[in-house]
Amino acid sequence: MGEVDIDGRSPMLGRVYLSYEVGSFPKNLIPPHIRRDENKEPKYTTQQECVMMRRQVRKSKGFDIDFTQFRSVFNYRPVNFDCKEYSLAPETTRGLLERLSRNSLKNYNKEWFTEYEFLNVVKANSYMCSGRMYFITFEVRDPYDNLPKLFQARVRYYYDVTDDYILCRPKPNQKVKCVGTSRKHKSWA
């Protein structure tokens, strides 16, 4: 199965840029869990961290970034499900991510004639653009074998205006246990 790339839009990612260099940002502005302690080793230069961040974003398409490797803060950030800055009341950030995931999965099921069932949001990253771009990893139940699988959705959220569903796919390279028997296929030559 492939991915749903709605309206043939480009899968290009937003450019990675530095928001705050080590020691240049207010301590209360950036939560410490998204970055490495300034005194921990190894200490990479800001330029080295930028290269590392770009590689992680490019390799994972924005979904799997290890933020604990960085002392600097970049425009790509993990989403804290319990904060209130990402959604408009009365919706919570967790509720927003669930809604965006469910709608992405609904589009995927419709496009690929599948019946995956949404279970829960696992994690999300985002960056600010014209709105906010979300890279959401969520869990679904596969009706074929009743096992949980990971999916990924990329959605541009315009707060009170519209949601732009760009991509939904099974997470690449996930290890999934196969259920059933193996069959040899005959050659029809």
mmCIF file of C-alpha atoms in Angstrom:
data_model
loop_
_atom_site.group_PDB
_atom_site.id
_atom_site.type_symbol
_atom_site.label_atom_id
_atom_site.label_comp_id
_atom_site.label_asym_id
_atom_site.label_seq_id
_atom_site.Cartn_x
_atom_site.Cartn_y
_atom_site.Cartn_z
ATOM 1 C CA MET A 1 0.000 0.000 0.000
ATOM 2 C CA GLY A 2 1.155 3.471 -0.761
ATOM 3 C CA GLU A 3 0.504 6.834 0.700
ATOM 4 C CA VAL A 4 -2.218 9.322 -0.002
ATOM 5 C CA ASP A 5 -0.643 12.465 -1.409
ATOM 6 C CA ILE A 6 -3.720 14.617 -1.743
ATOM 7 C CA ASP A 7 -4.102 16.598 -4.983
ATOM 8 C CA GLY A 8 -0.575 15.598 -6.098
ATOM 9 C CA ARG A 9 0.984 18.287 -3.936
ATOM 10 C CA SER A 10 4.703 18.361 -3.477
ATOM 11 C CA PRO A 11 5.991 16.292 -0.554
ATOM 12 C CA MET A 12 8.697 18.904 0.064
ATOM 13 C CA LEU A 13 9.435 19.767 3.656
ATOM 14 C CA GLY A 14 9.766 23.163 5.239
ATOM 15 C CA ARG A 15 13.297 24.493 5.468
ATOM 16 C CA VAL A 16 15.077 23.804 8.765
ATOM 17 C CA TYR A 17 16.305 26.946 10.467
ATOM 18 C CA LEU A 18 17.731 27.899 13.815
ATOM 19 C CA SER A 19 15.335 29.625 16.216
ATOM 20 C CA TYR A 20 17.672 30.038 19.199
ATOM 21 C CA GLU A 21 21.373 29.333 19.458
ATOM 22 C CA VAL A 22 22.720 27.797 22.668
ATOM 23 C CA GLY A 23 22.553 30.336 25.488
ATOM 24 C CA SER A 24 20.654 32.960 23.450
ATOM 25 C CA PHE A 25 17.082 32.212 24.448
ATOM 26 C CA PRO A 26 15.052 32.846 27.602
ATOM 27 C CA LYS A 27 15.122 29.740 29.824
ATOM 28 C CA ASN A 28 11.365 29.872 30.425
ATOM 29 C CA LEU A 29 10.540 30.074 26.705
ATOM 30 C CA ILE A 30 11.747 26.664 25.545
ATOM 31 C CA PRO A 31 10.838 23.552 27.569
ATOM 32 C CA PRO A 32 14.015 21.729 28.617
ATOM 33 C CA HIS A 33 12.705 18.329 27.489
ATOM 34 C CA ILE A 34 13.074 19.293 23.830
ATOM 35 C CA ARG A 35 16.786 19.959 23.954
ATOM 36 C CA ARG A 36 19.998 18.663 25.427
ATOM 37 C CA ASP A 37 21.376 20.321 28.559
ATOM 38 C CA GLU A 38 23.892 23.012 27.612
ATOM 39 C CA ASN A 39 26.613 21.371 29.727
ATOM 40 C CA LYS A 40 26.247 17.782 28.421
ATOM 41 C CA GLU A 41 28.753 16.195 26.082
ATOM 42 C CA PRO A 42 29.216 15.946 23.169
ATOM 43 C CA LYS A 43 29.051 19.658 22.456
ATOM 44 C CA TYR A 44 28.433 20.268 18.778
ATOM 45 C CA THR A 45 28.732 23.658 17.130
ATOM 46 C CA THR A 46 25.534 25.369 16.012
ATOM 47 C CA GLN A 47 26.464 24.612 12.405
ATOM 48 C CA GLN A 48 26.960 20.902 13.203
ATOM 49 C CA GLU A 49 23.590 20.796 14.957
ATOM 50 C CA CYS A 50 21.923 22.415 11.940
ATOM 51 C CA VAL A 51 23.388 19.726 9.686
ATOM 52 C CA MET A 52 22.245 16.982 12.105
ATOM 53 C CA MET A 53 18.721 18.439 12.274
ATOM 54 C CA ARG A 54 18.449 18.726 8.478
ATOM 55 C CA ARG A 55 19.543 15.104 8.087
ATOM 56 C CA GLN A 56 16.980 13.846 10.608
ATOM 57 C CA VAL A 57 14.181 15.877 9.043
ATOM 58 C CA ARG A 58 15.083 14.749 5.519
ATOM 59 C CA LYS A 59 15.544 11.081 6.489
ATOM 60 C CA SER A 60 12.278 10.814 8.432
ATOM 61 C CA LYS A 61 10.298 13.344 6.362
ATOM 62 C CA GLY A 62 9.809 15.327 9.607
ATOM 63 C CA PHE A 63 8.276 12.499 11.655
ATOM 64 C CA ASP A 64 11.175 11.043 13.672
ATOM 65 C CA ILE A 65 13.509 13.642 15.146
ATOM 66 C CA ASP A 66 15.579 13.013 18.276
ATOM 67 C CA PHE A 67 15.362 16.447 19.890
ATOM 68 C CA THR A 68 17.505 15.386 22.844
ATOM 69 C CA GLN A 69 20.586 15.538 20.596
ATOM 70 C CA PHE A 70 20.406 19.316 20.258
ATOM 71 C CA ARG A 71 21.330 22.168 22.569
ATOM 72 C CA SER A 72 20.055 24.757 20.090
ATOM 73 C CA VAL A 73 16.371 25.163 19.284
ATOM 74 C CA PHE A 74 15.077 24.889 15.731
ATOM 75 C CA ASN A 75 11.789 25.653 13.989
ATOM 76 C CA TYR A 76 10.884 21.923 14.043
ATOM 77 C CA ARG A 77 9.662 21.081 17.538
ATOM 78 C CA PRO A 78 7.846 18.235 19.295
ATOM 79 C CA VAL A 79 4.232 18.889 20.215
ATOM 80 C CA ASN A 80 3.340 18.817 23.894
ATOM 81 C CA PHE A 81 -0.140 17.228 23.991
ATOM 82 C CA ASP A 82 -0.993 18.955 27.266
ATOM 83 C CA CYS A 83 -0.165 22.562 26.341
ATOM 84 C CA LYS A 84 -2.811 24.986 25.103
ATOM 85 C CA GLU A 85 -0.836 26.918 22.471
ATOM 86 C CA TYR A 86 -1.611 24.627 19.515
ATOM 87 C CA SER A 87 -5.407 24.605 19.496
ATOM 88 C CA LEU A 88 -8.355 26.928 19.862
ATOM 89 C CA ALA A 89 -10.627 26.471 22.873
ATOM 90 C CA PRO A 90 -12.625 24.420 23.639
ATOM 91 C CA GLU A 91 -10.534 21.894 21.676
ATOM 92 C CA THR A 92 -7.373 20.674 23.408
ATOM 93 C CA THR A 93 -4.070 19.987 21.650
ATOM 94 C CA ARG A 94 -4.581 16.258 22.201
ATOM 95 C CA GLY A 95 -8.108 16.542 20.781
ATOM 96 C CA LEU A 96 -6.828 18.504 17.786
ATOM 97 C CA LEU A 97 -4.182 15.871 16.966
ATOM 98 C CA GLU A 98 -6.754 13.090 17.322
ATOM 99 C CA ARG A 99 -9.177 14.905 15.005
ATOM 100 C CA LEU A 100 -6.478 15.563 12.393
ATOM 101 C CA SER A 101 -5.320 11.917 12.598
ATOM 102 C CA ARG A 102 -8.856 10.522 12.306
ATOM 103 C CA ASN A 103 -9.629 12.691 9.287
ATOM 104 C CA SER A 104 -6.331 11.754 7.613
ATOM 105 C CA LEU A 105 -7.067 8.074 8.190
ATOM 106 C CA LYS A 106 -10.612 8.536 6.854
ATOM 107 C CA ASN A 107 -9.124 9.981 3.634
ATOM 108 C CA TYR A 108 -6.627 7.108 3.453
ATOM 109 C CA ASN A 109 -9.316 4.453 3.968
ATOM 110 C CA LYS A 110 -11.463 6.042 1.267
ATOM 111 C CA GLU A 111 -8.573 6.267 -1.222
ATOM 112 C CA TRP A 112 -7.221 2.740 -0.637
ATOM 113 C CA PHE A 113 -10.538 0.962 0.147
ATOM 114 C CA THR A 114 -9.308 -0.088 3.589
ATOM 115 C CA GLU A 115 -10.930 -0.102 7.000
ATOM 116 C CA TYR A 116 -8.150 0.792 9.447
ATOM 117 C CA GLU A 117 -9.486 1.918 12.821
ATOM 118 C CA PHE A 118 -7.907 4.854 14.679
ATOM 119 C CA LEU A 119 -6.587 3.992 18.169
ATOM 120 C CA ASN A 120 -4.480 6.867 19.517
ATOM 121 C CA VAL A 121 -1.874 9.542 18.753
ATOM 122 C CA VAL A 122 1.668 8.448 19.603
ATOM 123 C CA LYS A 123 3.674 11.637 18.943
ATOM 124 C CA ALA A 124 3.773 14.740 16.787
ATOM 125 C CA ASN A 125 6.247 17.323 15.533
ATOM 126 C CA SER A 126 5.422 20.677 14.037
ATOM 127 C CA TYR A 127 6.739 23.902 12.615
ATOM 128 C CA MET A 128 5.116 27.256 11.960
ATOM 129 C CA CYS A 129 4.243 28.069 8.351
ATOM 130 C CA SER A 130 1.100 29.701 6.996
ATOM 131 C CA GLY A 131 -0.650 28.080 9.925
ATOM 132 C CA ARG A 132 1.111 25.124 11.552
ATOM 133 C CA MET A 133 2.440 22.007 9.818
ATOM 134 C CA TYR A 134 1.971 18.827 11.851
ATOM 135 C CA PHE A 135 3.808 15.523 11.424
ATOM 136 C CA ILE A 136 1.639 13.118 13.407
ATOM 137 C CA THR A 137 2.444 9.483 14.188
ATOM 138 C CA PHE A 138 -0.609 7.541 15.326
ATOM 139 C CA GLU A 139 -1.669 3.974 15.964
ATOM 140 C CA VAL A 140 -4.379 2.117 14.045
ATOM 141 C CA ARG A 141 -5.902 -1.338 14.224
ATOM 142 C CA ASP A 142 -5.571 -3.417 11.081
ATOM 143 C CA PRO A 143 -8.902 -5.234 10.516
ATOM 144 C CA TYR A 144 -7.124 -7.998 8.590
ATOM 145 C CA ASP A 145 -5.018 -9.307 11.475
ATOM 146 C CA ASN A 146 -6.413 -7.189 14.342
ATOM 147 C CA LEU A 147 -2.875 -5.962 15.161
ATOM 148 C CA PRO A 148 -1.893 -2.349 15.875
ATOM 149 C CA LYS A 149 0.142 -0.566 13.197
ATOM 150 C CA LEU A 150 1.710 2.875 13.044
ATOM 151 C CA PHE A 151 0.564 5.476 10.543
ATOM 152 C CA GLN A 152 1.877 8.947 9.754
ATOM 153 C CA ALA A 153 -0.060 12.025 8.677
ATOM 154 C CA ARG A 154 1.130 15.414 7.515
ATOM 155 C CA VAL A 155 -1.462 18.140 7.975
ATOM 156 C CA ARG A 156 -1.344 21.915 7.650
ATOM 157 C CA TYR A 157 -3.662 23.406 10.266
ATOM 158 C CA TYR A 158 -4.965 26.941 9.749
ATOM 159 C CA TYR A 159 -6.542 27.315 13.198
ATOM 160 C CA ASP A 160 -10.097 28.504 12.622
ATOM 161 C CA VAL A 161 -9.988 28.523 8.805
ATOM 162 C CA THR A 162 -9.321 25.046 7.369
ATOM 163 C CA ASP A 163 -7.302 21.854 7.711
ATOM 164 C CA ASP A 164 -5.120 20.889 4.746
ATOM 165 C CA TYR A 165 -4.601 17.098 4.639
ATOM 166 C CA ILE A 166 -1.406 16.540 2.668
ATOM 167 C CA LEU A 167 -0.241 13.004 3.386
ATOM 168 C CA CYS A 168 -1.300 9.829 5.157
ATOM 169 C CA ARG A 169 0.607 6.542 5.023
ATOM 170 C CA PRO A 170 1.617 3.486 7.018
ATOM 171 C CA LYS A 171 4.890 4.266 8.785
ATOM 172 C CA PRO A 172 7.709 3.034 6.532
ATOM 173 C CA ASN A 173 9.956 0.211 7.703
ATOM 174 C CA GLN A 174 7.929 -0.672 10.777
ATOM 175 C CA LYS A 175 8.390 -4.185 11.998
ATOM 176 C CA VAL A 176 5.075 -5.988 11.753
ATOM 177 C CA LYS A 177 4.447 -9.585 12.702
ATOM 178 C CA CYS A 178 2.841 -11.566 9.918
ATOM 179 C CA VAL A 179 -0.072 -13.802 10.817
ATOM 180 C CA GLY A 180 -1.070 -16.763 8.670
ATOM 181 C CA THR A 181 0.586 -19.435 6.592
ATOM 182 C CA SER A 182 3.145 -19.112 3.871
ATOM 183 C CA ARG A 183 2.181 -20.296 0.378
ATOM 184 C CA LYS A 184 4.338 -21.056 -2.626
ATOM 185 C CA HIS A 185 3.136 -19.387 -5.798
ATOM 186 C CA LYS A 186 3.110 -21.383 -9.029
ATOM 187 C CA SER A 187 4.623 -19.968 -12.141
ATOM 188 C CA TRP A 188 1.989 -19.517 -14.847
ATOM 189 C CA ALA A 189 4.562 -19.498 -17.679
#
